[in-house]
mmCIF file of C-alpha atoms in Angstrom:
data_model
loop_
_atom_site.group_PDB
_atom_site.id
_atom_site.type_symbol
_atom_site.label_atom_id
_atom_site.label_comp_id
_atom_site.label_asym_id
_atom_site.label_seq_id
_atom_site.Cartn_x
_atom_site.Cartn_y
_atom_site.Cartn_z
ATOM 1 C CA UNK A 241 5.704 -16.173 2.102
ATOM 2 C CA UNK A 242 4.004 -13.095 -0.039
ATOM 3 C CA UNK A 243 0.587 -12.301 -0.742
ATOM 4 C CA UNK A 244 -0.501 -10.261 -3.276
ATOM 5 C CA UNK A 245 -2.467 -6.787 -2.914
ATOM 6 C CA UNK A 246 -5.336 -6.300 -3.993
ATOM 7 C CA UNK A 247 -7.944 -3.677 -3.699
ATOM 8 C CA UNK A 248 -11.651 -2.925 -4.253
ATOM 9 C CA UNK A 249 -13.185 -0.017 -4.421
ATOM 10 C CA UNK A 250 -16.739 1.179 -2.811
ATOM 11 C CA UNK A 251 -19.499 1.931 -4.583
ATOM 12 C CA UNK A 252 -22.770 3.477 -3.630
ATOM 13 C CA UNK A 253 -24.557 2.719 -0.710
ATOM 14 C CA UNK A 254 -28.269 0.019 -1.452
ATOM 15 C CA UNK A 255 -30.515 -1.277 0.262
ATOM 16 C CA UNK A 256 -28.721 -4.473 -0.005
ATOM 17 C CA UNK A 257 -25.263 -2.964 1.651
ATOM 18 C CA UNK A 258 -22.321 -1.937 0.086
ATOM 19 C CA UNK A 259 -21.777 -2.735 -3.352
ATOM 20 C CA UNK A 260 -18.178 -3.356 -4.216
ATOM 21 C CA UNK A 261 -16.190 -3.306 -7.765
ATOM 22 C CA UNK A 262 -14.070 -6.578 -8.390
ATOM 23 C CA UNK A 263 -10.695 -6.311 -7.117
ATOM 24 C CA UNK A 264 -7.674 -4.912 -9.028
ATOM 25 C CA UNK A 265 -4.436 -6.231 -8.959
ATOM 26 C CA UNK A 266 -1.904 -3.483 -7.970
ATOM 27 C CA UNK A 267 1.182 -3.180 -9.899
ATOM 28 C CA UNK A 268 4.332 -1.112 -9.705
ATOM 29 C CA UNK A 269 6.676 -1.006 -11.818
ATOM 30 C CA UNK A 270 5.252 -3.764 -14.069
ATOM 31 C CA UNK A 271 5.241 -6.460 -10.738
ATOM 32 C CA UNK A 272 2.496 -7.569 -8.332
ATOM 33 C CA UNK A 273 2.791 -5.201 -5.138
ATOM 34 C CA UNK A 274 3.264 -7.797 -2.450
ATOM 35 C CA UNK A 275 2.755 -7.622 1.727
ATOM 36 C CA UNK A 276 4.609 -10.162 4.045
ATOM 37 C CA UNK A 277 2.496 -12.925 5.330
ATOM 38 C CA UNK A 278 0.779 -13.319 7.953
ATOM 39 C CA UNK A 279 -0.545 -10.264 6.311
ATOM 40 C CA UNK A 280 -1.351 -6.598 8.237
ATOM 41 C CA UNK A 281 -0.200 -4.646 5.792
ATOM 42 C CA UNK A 282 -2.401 -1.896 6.265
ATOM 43 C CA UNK A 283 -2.216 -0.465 2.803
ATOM 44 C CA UNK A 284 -3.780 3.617 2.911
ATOM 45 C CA UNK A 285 -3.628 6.232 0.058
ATOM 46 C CA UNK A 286 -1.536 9.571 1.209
ATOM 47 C CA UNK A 287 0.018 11.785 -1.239
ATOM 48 C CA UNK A 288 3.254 11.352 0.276
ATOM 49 C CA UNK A 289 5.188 13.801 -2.399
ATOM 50 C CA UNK A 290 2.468 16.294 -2.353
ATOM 51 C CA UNK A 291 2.547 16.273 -6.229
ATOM 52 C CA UNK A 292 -1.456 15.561 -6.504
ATOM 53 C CA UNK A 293 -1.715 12.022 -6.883
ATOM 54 C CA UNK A 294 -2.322 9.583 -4.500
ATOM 55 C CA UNK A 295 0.706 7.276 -3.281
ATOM 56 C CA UNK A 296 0.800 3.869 -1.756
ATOM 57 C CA UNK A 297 1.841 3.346 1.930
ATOM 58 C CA UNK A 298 2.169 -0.624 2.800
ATOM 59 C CA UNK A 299 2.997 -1.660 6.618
ATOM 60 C CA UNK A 300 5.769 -4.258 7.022
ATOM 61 C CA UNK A 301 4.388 -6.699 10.028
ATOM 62 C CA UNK A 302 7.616 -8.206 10.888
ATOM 63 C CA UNK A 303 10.377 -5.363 10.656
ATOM 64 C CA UNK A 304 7.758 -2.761 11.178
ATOM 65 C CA UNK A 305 8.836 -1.383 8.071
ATOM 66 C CA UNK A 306 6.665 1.006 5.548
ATOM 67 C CA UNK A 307 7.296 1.007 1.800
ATOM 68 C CA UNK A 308 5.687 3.810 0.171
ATOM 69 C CA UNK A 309 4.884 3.310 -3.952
ATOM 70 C CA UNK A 310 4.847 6.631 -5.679
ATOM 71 C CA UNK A 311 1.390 7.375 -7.744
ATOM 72 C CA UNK A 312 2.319 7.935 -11.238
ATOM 73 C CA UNK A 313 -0.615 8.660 -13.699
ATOM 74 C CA UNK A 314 -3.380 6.304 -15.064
ATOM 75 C CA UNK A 315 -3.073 4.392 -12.164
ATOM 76 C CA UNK A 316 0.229 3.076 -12.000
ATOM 77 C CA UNK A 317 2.470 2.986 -9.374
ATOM 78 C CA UNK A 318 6.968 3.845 -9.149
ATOM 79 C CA UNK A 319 8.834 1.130 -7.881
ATOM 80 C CA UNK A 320 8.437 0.639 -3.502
ATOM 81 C CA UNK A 321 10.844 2.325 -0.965
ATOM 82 C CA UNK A 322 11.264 2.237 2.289
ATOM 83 C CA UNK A 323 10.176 4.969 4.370
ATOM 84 C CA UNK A 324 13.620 6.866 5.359
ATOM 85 C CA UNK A 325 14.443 8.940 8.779
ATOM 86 C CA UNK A 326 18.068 10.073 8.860
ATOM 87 C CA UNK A 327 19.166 7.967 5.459
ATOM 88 C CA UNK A 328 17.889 4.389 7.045
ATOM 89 C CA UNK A 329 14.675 2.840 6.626
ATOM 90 C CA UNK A 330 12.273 3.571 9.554
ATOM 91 C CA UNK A 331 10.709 1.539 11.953
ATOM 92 C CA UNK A 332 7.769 1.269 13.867
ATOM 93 C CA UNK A 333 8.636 -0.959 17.210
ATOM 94 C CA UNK A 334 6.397 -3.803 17.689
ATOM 95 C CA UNK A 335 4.263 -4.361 20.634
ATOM 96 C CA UNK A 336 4.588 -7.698 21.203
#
């Protein structure tokens, strides 16, 4: 089963707490990004290909995968890959 990312951004700090913007459906390469369920994606912004703009690195719970999603202007994002080490997708071993 997939679930679909989706983000919100922070906006300023009230009296009231944290104000947030609605969320905003992710897309790369004109699809939906989508995590693995259960879920624990841990999605964070690092420009991976030090070009200026911020990429997209998404967890993968089960295989311990991560797909990274290239920043392209205006928001938009290139089509996932996995994260490589020596030509094969890297993994993160699970704990449990």
């Amino acid at each position: 089963m997939l679930t679909t990312l989706t983000i919100a951004s922070l906006g300023m700090f009230s009296p009231q707490g944290p104000q947030f913007a609605p969320p905003v459906r992710l897309q790369a390469a004109g699809k939906p990004i989508q995590v693995e369920a259960p879920g624990y994606a841990a999605p964070c912004w690092h420009d991976f290909d030090r070009d200026g703009k911020p990429d997209l690195v998404v967890g993968q719970f089960a295989g311990g995968k991560i797909k990274v999603y290239r920043g392209l202007a205006d928001g938009k994002f290139a089509a996932g890959e996995w994260l490589l080490a020596e030509g094969k997708p890297a993994e993160v071993p699970g704990v449990w």
